[in-house]
Short mmCIF file of C-alpha atoms in Angstrom, two decimals:
data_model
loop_
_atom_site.label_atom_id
_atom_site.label_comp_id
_atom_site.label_asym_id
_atom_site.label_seq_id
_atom_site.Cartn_x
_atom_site.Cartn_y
_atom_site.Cartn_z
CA UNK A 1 -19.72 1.95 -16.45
CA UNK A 2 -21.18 0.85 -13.14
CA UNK A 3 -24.11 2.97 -13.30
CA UNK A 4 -24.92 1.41 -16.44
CA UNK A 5 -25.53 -1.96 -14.68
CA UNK A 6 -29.28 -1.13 -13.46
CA UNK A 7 -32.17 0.66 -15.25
CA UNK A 8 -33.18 3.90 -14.53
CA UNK A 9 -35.31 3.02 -11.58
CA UNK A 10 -38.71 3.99 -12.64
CA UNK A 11 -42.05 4.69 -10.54
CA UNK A 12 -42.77 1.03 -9.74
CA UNK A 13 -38.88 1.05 -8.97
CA UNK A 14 -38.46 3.41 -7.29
CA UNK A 15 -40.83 2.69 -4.24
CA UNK A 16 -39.36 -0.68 -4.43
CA UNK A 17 -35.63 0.55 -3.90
CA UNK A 18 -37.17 3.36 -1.25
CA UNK A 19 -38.65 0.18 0.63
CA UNK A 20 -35.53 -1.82 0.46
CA UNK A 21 -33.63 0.97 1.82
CA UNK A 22 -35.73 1.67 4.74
CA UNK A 23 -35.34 -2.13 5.37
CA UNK A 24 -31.64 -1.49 5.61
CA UNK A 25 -31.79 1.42 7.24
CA UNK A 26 -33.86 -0.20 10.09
CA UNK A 27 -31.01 -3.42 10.34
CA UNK A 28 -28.62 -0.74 10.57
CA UNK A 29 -30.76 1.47 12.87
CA UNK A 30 -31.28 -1.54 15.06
CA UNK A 31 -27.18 -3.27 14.93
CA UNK A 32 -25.98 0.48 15.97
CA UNK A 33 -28.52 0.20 18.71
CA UNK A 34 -27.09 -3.19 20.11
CA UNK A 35 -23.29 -1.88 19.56
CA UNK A 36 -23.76 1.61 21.16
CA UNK A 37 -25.61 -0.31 24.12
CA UNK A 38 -22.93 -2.94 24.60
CA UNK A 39 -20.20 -0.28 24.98
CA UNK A 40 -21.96 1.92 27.29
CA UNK A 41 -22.80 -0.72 29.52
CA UNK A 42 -18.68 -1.60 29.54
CA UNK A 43 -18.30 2.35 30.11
CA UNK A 44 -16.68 2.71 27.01
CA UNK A 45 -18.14 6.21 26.61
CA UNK A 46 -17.48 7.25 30.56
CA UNK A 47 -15.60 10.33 30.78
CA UNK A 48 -13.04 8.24 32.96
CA UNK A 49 -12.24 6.32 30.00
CA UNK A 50 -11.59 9.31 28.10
CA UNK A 51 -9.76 11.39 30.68
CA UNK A 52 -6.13 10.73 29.91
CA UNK A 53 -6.61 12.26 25.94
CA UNK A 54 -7.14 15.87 27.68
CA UNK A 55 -3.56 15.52 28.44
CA UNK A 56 -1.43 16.89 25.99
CA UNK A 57 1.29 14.37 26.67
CA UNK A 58 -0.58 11.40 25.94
CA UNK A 59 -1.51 12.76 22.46
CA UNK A 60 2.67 13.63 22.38
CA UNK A 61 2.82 9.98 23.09
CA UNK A 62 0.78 8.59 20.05
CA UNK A 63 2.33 11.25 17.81
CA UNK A 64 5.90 10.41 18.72
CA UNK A 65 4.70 6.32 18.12
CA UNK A 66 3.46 7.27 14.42
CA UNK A 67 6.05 9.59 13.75
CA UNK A 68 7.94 6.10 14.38
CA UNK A 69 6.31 4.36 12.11
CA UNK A 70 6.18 6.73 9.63
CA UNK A 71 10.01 7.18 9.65
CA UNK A 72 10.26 3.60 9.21
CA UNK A 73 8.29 3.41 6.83
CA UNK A 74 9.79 6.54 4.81
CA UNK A 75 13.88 4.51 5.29
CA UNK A 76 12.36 0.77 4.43
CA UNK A 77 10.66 2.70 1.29
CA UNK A 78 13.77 4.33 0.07
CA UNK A 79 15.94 1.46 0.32
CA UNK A 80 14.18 -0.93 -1.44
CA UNK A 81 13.51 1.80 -4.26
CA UNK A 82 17.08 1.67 -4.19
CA UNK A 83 17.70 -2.08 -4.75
CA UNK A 84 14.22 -2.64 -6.58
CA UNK A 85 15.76 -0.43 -9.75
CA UNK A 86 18.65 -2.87 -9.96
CA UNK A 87 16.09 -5.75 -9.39
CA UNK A 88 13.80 -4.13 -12.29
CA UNK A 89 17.14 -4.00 -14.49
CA UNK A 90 18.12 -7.40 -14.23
CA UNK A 91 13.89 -8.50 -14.90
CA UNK A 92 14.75 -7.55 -17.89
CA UNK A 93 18.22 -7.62 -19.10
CA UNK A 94 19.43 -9.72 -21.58
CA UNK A 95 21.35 -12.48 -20.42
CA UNK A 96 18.80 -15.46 -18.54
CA UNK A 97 21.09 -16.41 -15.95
CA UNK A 98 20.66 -12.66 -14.45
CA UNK A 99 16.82 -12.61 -15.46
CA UNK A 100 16.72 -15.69 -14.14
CA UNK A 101 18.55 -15.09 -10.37
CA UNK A 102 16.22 -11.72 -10.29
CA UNK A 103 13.30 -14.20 -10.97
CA UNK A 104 13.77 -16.24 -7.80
CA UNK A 105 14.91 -13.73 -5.58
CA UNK A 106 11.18 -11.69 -5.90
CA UNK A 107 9.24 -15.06 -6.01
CA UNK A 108 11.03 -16.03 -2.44
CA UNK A 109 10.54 -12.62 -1.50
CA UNK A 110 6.88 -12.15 -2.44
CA UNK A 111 6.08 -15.52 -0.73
CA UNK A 112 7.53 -14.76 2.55
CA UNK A 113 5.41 -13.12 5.04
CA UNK A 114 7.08 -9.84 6.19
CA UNK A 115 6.93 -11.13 9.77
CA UNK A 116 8.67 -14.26 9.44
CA UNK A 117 11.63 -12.46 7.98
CA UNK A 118 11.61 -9.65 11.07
CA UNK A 119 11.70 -12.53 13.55
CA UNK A 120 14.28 -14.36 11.53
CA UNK A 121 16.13 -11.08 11.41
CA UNK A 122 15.69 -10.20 15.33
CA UNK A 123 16.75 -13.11 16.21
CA UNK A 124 19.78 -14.00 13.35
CA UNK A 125 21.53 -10.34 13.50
CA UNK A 126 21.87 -10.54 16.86
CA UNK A 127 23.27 -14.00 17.43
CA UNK A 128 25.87 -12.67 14.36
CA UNK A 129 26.86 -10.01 17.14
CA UNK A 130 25.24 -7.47 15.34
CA UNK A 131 23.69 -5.18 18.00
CA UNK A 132 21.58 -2.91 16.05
CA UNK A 133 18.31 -1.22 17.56
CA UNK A 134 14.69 -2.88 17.16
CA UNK A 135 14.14 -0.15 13.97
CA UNK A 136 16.97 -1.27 11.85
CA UNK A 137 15.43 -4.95 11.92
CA UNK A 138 11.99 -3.60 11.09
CA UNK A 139 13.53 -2.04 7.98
CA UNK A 140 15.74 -4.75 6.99
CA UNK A 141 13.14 -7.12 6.75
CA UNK A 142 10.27 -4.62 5.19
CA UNK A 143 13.26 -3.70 2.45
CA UNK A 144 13.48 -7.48 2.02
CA UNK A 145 10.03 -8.36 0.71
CA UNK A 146 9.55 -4.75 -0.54
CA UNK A 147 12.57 -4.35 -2.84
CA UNK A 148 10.74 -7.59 -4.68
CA UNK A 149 7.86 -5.98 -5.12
CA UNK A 150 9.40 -2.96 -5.96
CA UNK A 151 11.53 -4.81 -8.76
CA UNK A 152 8.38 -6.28 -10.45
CA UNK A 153 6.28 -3.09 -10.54
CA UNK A 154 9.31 -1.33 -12.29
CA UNK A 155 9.93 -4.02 -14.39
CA UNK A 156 6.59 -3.81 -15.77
CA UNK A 157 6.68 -0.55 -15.97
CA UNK A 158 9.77 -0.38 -18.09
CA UNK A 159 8.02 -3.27 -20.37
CA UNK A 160 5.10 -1.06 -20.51
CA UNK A 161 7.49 1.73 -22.16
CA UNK A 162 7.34 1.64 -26.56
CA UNK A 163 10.19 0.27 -27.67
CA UNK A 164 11.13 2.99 -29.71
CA UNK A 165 13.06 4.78 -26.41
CA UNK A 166 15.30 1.94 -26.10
CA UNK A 167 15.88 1.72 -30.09
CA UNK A 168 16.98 5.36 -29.72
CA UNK A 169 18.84 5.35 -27.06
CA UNK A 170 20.86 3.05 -28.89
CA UNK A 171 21.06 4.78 -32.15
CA UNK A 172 22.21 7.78 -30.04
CA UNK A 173 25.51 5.75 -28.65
CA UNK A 174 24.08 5.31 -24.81
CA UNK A 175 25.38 2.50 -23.42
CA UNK A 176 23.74 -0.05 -21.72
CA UNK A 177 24.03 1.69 -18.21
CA UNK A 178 23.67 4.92 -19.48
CA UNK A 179 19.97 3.64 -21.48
CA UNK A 180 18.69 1.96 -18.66
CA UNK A 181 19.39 4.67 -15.59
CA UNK A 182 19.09 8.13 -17.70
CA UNK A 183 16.57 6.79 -20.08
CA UNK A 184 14.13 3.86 -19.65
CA UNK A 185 14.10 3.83 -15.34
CA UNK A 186 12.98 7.13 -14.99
CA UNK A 187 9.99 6.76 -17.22
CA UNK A 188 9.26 3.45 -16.24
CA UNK A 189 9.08 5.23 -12.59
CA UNK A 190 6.86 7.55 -13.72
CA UNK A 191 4.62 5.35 -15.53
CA UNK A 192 4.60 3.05 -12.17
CA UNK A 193 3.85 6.25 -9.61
CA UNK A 194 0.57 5.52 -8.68
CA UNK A 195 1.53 1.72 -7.62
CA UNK A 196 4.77 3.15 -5.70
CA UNK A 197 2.49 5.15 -3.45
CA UNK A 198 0.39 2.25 -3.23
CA UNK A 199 3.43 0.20 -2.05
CA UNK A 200 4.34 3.03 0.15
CA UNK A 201 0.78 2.35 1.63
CA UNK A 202 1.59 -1.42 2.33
CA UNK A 203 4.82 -0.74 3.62
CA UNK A 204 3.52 1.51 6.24
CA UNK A 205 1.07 -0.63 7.28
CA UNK A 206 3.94 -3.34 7.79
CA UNK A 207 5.73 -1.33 10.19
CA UNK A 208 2.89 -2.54 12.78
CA UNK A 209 4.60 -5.66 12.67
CA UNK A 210 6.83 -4.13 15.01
CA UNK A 211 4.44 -4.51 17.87
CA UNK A 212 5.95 -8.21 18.13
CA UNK A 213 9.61 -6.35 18.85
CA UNK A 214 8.45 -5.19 22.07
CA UNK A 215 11.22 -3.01 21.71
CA UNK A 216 9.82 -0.55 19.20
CA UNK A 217 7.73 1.72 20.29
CA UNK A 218 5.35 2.29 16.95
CA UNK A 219 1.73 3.71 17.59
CA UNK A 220 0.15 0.54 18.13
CA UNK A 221 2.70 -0.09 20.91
CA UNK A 222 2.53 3.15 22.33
CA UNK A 223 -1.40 3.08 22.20
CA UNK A 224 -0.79 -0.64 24.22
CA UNK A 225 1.32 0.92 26.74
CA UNK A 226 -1.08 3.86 27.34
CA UNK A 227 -3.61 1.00 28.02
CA UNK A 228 -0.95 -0.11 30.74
CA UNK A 229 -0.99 3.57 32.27
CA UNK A 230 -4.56 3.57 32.29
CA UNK A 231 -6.15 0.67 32.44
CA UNK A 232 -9.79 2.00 31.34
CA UNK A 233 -8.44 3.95 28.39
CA UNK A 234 -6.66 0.81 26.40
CA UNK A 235 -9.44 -0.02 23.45
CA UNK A 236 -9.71 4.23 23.19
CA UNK A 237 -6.45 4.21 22.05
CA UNK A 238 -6.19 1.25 19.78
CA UNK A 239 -8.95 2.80 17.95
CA UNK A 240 -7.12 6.17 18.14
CA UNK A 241 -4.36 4.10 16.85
CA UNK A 242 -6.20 2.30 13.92
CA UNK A 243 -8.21 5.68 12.85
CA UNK A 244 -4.70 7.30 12.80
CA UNK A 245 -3.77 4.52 9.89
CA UNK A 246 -6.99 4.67 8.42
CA UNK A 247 -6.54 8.45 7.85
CA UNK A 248 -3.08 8.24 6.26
CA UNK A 249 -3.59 5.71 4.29
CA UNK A 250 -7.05 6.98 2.61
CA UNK A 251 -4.92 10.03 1.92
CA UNK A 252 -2.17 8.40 0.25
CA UNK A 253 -4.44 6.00 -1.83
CA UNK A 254 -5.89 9.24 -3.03
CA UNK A 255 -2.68 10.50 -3.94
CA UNK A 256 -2.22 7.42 -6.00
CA UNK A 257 -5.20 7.68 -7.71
CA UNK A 258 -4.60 11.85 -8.68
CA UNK A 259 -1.51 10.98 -10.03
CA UNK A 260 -2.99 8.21 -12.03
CA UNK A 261 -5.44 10.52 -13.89
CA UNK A 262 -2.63 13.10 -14.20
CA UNK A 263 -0.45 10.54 -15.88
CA UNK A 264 -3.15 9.45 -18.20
CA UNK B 1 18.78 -30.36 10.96
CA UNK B 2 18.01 -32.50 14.06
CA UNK B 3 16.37 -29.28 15.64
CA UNK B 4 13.57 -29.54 12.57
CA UNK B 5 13.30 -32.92 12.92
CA UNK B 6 12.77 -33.24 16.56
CA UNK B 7 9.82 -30.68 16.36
CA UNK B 8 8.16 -32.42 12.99
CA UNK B 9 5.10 -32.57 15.19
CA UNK B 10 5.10 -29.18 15.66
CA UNK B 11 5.53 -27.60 12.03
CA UNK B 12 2.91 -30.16 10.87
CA UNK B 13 0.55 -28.73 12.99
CA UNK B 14 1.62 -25.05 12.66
CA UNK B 15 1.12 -25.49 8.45
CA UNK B 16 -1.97 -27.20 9.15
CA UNK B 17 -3.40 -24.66 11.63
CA UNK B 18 -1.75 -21.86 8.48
CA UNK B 19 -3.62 -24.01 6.32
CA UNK B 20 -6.99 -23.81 7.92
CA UNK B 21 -6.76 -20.19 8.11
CA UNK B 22 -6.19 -20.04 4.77
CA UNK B 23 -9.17 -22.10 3.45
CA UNK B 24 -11.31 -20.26 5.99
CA UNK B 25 -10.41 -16.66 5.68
CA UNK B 26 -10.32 -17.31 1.40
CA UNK B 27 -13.97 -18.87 1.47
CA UNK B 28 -15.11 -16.00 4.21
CA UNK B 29 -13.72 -13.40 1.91
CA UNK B 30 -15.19 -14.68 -1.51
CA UNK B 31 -18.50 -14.68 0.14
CA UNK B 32 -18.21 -11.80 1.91
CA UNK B 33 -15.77 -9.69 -1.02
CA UNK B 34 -18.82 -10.61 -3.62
CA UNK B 35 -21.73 -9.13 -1.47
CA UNK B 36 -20.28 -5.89 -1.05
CA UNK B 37 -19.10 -5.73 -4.62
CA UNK B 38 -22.87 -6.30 -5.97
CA UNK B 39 -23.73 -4.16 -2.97
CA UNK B 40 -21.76 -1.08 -4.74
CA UNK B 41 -22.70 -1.71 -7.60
CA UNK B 42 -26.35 -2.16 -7.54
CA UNK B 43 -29.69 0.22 -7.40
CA UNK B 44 -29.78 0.44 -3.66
CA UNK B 45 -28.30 3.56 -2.81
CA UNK B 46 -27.76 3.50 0.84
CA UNK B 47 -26.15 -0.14 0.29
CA UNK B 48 -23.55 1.30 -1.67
CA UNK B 49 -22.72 3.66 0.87
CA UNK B 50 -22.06 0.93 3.60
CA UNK B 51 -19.84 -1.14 0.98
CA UNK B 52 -18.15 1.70 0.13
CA UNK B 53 -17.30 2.97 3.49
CA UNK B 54 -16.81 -0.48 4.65
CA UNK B 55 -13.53 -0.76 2.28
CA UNK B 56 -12.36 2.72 3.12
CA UNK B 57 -12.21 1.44 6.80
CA UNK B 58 -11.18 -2.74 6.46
CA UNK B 59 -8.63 -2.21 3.48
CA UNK B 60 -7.04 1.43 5.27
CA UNK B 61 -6.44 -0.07 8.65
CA UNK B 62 -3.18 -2.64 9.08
CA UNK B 63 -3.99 -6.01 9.70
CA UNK B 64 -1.74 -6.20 12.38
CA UNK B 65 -4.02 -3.43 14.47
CA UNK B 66 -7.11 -5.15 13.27
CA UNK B 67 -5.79 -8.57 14.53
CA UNK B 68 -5.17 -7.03 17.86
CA UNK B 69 -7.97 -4.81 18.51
CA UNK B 70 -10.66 -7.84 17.60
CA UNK B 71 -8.51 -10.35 19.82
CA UNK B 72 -7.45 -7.83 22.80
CA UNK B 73 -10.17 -4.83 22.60
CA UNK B 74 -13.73 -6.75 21.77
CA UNK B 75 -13.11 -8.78 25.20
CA UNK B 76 -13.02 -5.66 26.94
CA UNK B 77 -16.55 -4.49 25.84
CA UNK B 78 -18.03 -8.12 26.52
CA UNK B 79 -17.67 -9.71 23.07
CA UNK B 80 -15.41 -13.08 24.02
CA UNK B 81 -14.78 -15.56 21.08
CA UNK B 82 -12.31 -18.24 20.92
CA UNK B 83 -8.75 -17.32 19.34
CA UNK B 84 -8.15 -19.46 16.45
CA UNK B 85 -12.15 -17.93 14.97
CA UNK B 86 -11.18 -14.19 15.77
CA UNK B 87 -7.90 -14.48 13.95
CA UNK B 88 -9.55 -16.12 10.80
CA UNK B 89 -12.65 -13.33 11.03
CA UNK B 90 -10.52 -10.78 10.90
CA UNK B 91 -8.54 -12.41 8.20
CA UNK B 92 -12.27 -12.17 6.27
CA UNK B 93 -12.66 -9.19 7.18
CA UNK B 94 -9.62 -7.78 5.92
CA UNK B 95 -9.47 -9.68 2.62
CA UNK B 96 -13.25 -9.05 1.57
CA UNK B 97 -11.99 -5.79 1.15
CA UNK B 98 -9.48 -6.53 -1.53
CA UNK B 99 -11.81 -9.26 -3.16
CA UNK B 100 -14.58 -6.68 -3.15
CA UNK B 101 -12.17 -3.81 -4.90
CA UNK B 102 -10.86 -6.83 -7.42
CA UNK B 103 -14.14 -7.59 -8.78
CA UNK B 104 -15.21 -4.21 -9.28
CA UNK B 105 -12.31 -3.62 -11.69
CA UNK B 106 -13.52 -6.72 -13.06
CA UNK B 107 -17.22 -5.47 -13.49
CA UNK B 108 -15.71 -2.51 -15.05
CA UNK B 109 -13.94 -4.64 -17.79
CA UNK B 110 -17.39 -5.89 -19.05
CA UNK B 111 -19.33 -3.86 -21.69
CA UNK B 112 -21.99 -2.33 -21.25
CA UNK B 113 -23.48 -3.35 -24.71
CA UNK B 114 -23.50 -7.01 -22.84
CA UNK B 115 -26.06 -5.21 -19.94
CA UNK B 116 -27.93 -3.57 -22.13
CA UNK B 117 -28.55 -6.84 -24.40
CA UNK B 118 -29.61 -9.13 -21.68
CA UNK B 119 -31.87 -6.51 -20.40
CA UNK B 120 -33.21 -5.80 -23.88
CA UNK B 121 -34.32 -9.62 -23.87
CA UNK B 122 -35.90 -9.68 -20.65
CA UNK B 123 -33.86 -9.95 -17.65
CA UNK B 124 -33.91 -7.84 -14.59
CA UNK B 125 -30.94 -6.94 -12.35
CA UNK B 126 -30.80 -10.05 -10.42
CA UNK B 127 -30.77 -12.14 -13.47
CA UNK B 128 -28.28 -9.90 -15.14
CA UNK B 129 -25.89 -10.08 -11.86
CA UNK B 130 -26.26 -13.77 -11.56
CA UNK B 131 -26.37 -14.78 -15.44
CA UNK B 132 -23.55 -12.19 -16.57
CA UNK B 133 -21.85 -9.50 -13.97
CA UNK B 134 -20.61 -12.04 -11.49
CA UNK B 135 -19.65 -14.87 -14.17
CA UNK B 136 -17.55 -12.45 -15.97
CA UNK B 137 -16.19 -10.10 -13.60
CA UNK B 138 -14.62 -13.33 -12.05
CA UNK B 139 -13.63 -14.59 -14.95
CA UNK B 140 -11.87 -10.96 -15.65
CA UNK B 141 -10.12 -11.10 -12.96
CA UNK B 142 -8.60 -14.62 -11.79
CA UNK B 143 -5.17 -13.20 -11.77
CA UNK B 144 -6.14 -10.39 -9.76
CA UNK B 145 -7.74 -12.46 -7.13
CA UNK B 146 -4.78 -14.90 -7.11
CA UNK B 147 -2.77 -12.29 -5.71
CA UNK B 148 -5.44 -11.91 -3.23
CA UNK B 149 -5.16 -15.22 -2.23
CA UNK B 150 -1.22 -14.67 -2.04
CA UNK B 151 -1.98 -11.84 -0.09
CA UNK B 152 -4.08 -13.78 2.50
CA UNK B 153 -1.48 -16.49 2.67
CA UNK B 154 1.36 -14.41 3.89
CA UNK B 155 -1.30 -12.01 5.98
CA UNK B 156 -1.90 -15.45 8.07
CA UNK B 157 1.31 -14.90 9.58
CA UNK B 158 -0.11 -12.23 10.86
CA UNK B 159 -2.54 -14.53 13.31
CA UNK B 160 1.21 -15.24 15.33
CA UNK B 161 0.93 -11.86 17.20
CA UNK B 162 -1.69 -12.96 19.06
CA UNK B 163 -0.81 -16.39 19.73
CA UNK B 164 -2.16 -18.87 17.36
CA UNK B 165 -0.05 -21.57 16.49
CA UNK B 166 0.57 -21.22 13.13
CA UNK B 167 3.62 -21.73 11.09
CA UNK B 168 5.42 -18.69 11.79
CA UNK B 169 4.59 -18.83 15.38
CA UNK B 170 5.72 -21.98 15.54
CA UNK B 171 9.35 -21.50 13.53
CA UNK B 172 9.40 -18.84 16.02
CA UNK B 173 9.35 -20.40 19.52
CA UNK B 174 11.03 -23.37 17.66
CA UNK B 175 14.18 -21.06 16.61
CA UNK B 176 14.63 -19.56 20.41
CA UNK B 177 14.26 -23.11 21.82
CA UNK B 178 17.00 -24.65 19.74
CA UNK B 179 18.92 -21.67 18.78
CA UNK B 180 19.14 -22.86 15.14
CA UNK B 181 17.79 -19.84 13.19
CA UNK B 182 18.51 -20.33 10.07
CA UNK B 183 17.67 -23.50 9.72
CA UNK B 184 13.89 -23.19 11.70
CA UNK B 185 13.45 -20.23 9.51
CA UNK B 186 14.86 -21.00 6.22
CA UNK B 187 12.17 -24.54 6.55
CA UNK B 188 8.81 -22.29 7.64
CA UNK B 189 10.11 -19.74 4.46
CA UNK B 190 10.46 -22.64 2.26
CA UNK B 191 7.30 -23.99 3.14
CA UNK B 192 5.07 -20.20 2.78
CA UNK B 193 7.10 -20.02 -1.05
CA UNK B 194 5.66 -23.19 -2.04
CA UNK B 195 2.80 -22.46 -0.82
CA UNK B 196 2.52 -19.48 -2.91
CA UNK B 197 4.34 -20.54 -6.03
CA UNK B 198 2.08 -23.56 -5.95
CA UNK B 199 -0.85 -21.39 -5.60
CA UNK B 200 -0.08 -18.84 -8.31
CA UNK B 201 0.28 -21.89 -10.70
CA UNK B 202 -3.34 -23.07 -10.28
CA UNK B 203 -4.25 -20.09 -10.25
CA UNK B 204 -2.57 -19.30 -13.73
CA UNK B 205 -3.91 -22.63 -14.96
CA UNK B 206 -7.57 -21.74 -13.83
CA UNK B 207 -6.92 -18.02 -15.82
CA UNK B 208 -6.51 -19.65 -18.70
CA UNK B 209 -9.81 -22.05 -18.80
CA UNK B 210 -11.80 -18.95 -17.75
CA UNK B 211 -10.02 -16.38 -19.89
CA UNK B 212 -12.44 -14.13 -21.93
CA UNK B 213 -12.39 -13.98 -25.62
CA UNK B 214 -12.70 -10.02 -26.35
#
């Protein structure tokens, strides 16, 4: 549909659009020109600065700091799929007061910002005399907010089913329990796929909230405390660090969107 | 309860500094989100490629690194700018990225029998942009953009890693200093859920007066 928003440029057109991109071309031409510059003169590009990534064990370094975040990730993901089904049930069962008390908890949750809850968590589990390591809080508190948004997608998702699947369940003597786990959930997870990647995606990029534990040591703390090591290499690495996300993450959201068209 | 109370001064001026963020980084990223949406979707081929790369890159890398590589790295090449203006640019950043993907789902919701009208009586693309694709992709998609704006309230939070003083920084240092966790936390959570339940209803409200007829 987009391409339907403009004419076919013709002749008159089409010089017009050539001119406007040589304009732009030139801006960019002329901003990469000033950036480039502005980093060489800070010896951004000096081989000293880029010295410490011939070593293998830096690059272990930044693997073992996503592999961290990744297995965070991959734990805070599960359990919230875990309690987001039972959230997604009682969206829509029948009784209000359980609709209802599902309601509130994924409003509070969905409001809350993910880092609030991992300070309140670092600092409340603790003082409970709960000594757990640094990951466990990360999790807790991504599963917190992410179990809510977990429960709405598959909520929807189940509405989104016809009605006819839960009329036959029914007919065919399923019980409640066994019509919501064995019949509606695991179509309504289907159906919601693509948006469970795409919460995968936001989860992972949550787990570089842990860079406030100090105790973590995720990619963007590792690439920080290479930066420590050597003092010229610190922006290298948070940019290693942030192409590293950018990477994964473009990969996943494609994922998302190939299942989408399979599904459809 | 005393521990709050005592520090009043304090959580005012953390919500108002989460606050300011808020109305800054959601004007930055309307303006901002809207340019690179007509930027993809217009004639100009090698502006489409710079939107289009320009999400790829903004919405794919965590706010969290963003907010510390603009604070921490740009000083390092010579680029110095004050703390509470680096957190809310990269706020804009970050969010124009999602406003610019949420109108384009919106622009895809109009049909193209509309275009193709308005240019049979005479308008060229600017006029059909300004008269029709940005009044109704917005319209299409006030919900949409309301979670946005969610979005961008909780991502404020975010500015705390760095050091501004906003809300959550503030429950924060309030909670060690008084040991009262539950409390200092349980006000600053009450305060971002009204927030954004108070948001989503004008949001809802606004949906409604600018809902479609199709």
């Amino acid at each position: 549909m987009a391409a339907q928003l403009f004419e076919i440029p013709g002749p008159k057109a089409k010089r017009r659009n050539a001119f406007y991109e040589g304009l732009a071309l030139l801006v960019l031409a002329g901003l990469a020109y000033l950036a480039i510059r502005a980093l060489v003169s800070n010896g951004v590009f000096d081989a000293a600065a880029w010295a410490p990534f011939k070593l293998l064990g830096v690059w272990k370094q930044l693997g073992i700091g996503f592999f961290n975040n990744a297995r965070a990730a991959v734990v805070a993901m599960l359990f919230s799929m875990g309690l987001g089904c039972w959230l997604a049930w009682g969206l829509v069962a029948r009784r209000r007061a359980i609709r209802s008390a599902c309601r509130v908890y994924t409003d509070i949750w969905n409001g809350i910002p993910v880092l609030l809850s991992l300070f309140f968590v670092s600092l409340a589990l603790p003082a409970l005399g709960l000594d757990i390591p640094d990951f466990w809080f990360l999790v807790i508190s991504l599963s917190l907010y992410s179990s809510a948004a977990i429960g709405d997608i598959v909520s929807s998702g189940i509405e989104s089913l016809p009605r006819g699947q839960s009329e036959a369940a029914v007919a065919l003597g399923f019980s409640e329990w066994q019509k919501m786990w064995w019949i509606l959930l695991p179509q309504a997870i289907k159906v919601a796929s693509p948006a469970l990647v795409s919460q995968l995606v936001i989860v992972l990029k949550g787990t570089t909230l842990a860079f406030v534990l100090g105790g973590y040591f995720d990619l963007l703390r590792a690439a920080t405390v290479l930066g420590a090591y050597f003092s010229r290499s610190l922006l290298q690495a948070q940019v290693i660090a942030a192409l590293a996300f950018m990477i994964v993450n473009i990969m996943l959201e494609y994922a998302a969107t190939r299942i989408e068209t399979k599904i459809k | 309860m005393a521990a709050v109370l005592g520090h009043w001064i304090d959580f005012l001026s953390g919500i108002g500094f989460t606050l300011g963020l808020v109305a800054l980084g959601w004007i930055g990223a309307l303006v901002l989100g809207t340019l690179l949406a007509l930027m993809r979707i217009g004639p100009i081929r090698l502006a489409r490629l710079i939107a289009t790369v320009y999400v790829l890159v903004f919405r794919n890398i965590p706010i969290p690194v963003q907010m510390v590589l603009f604070v921490f790295g740009l000083p390092l090449v010579g680029i110095k700018l004050p703390l509470f203006p680096s957190a809310a640019i990269v706020l804009v950043i970050y969010h124009a990225a999602f406003v610019c993907e949420t109108l384009r789902a919106g622009v895809n919701a109009i049909p193209a029998g509309e275009v193709e009208a308005m240019r049979a009586v005479g308008f060229g693309t600017f006029g059909v942009m300004r008269d029709l694709v940005i009044p109704q992709a917005f319209a299409a998609v006030v919900q949409p953009l309301g979670n946005v704006l969610v979005l961008l309230v909780k991502n404020t939070s975010v500015a705390a890693i760095v050091g501004v003083a906003e809300l959550t920084f503030v429950a924060d240092q309030v909670a060690v200093e008084e040991v009262q966790t539950l409390v200092v936390f349980g006000g600053a959570a009450l305060a971002y859920v009204i927030l954004c339940v108070a948001l989503k209803r004008v949001v809802s409200v606004v949906g409604r007066q600018y809902r479609v007829a199709r």
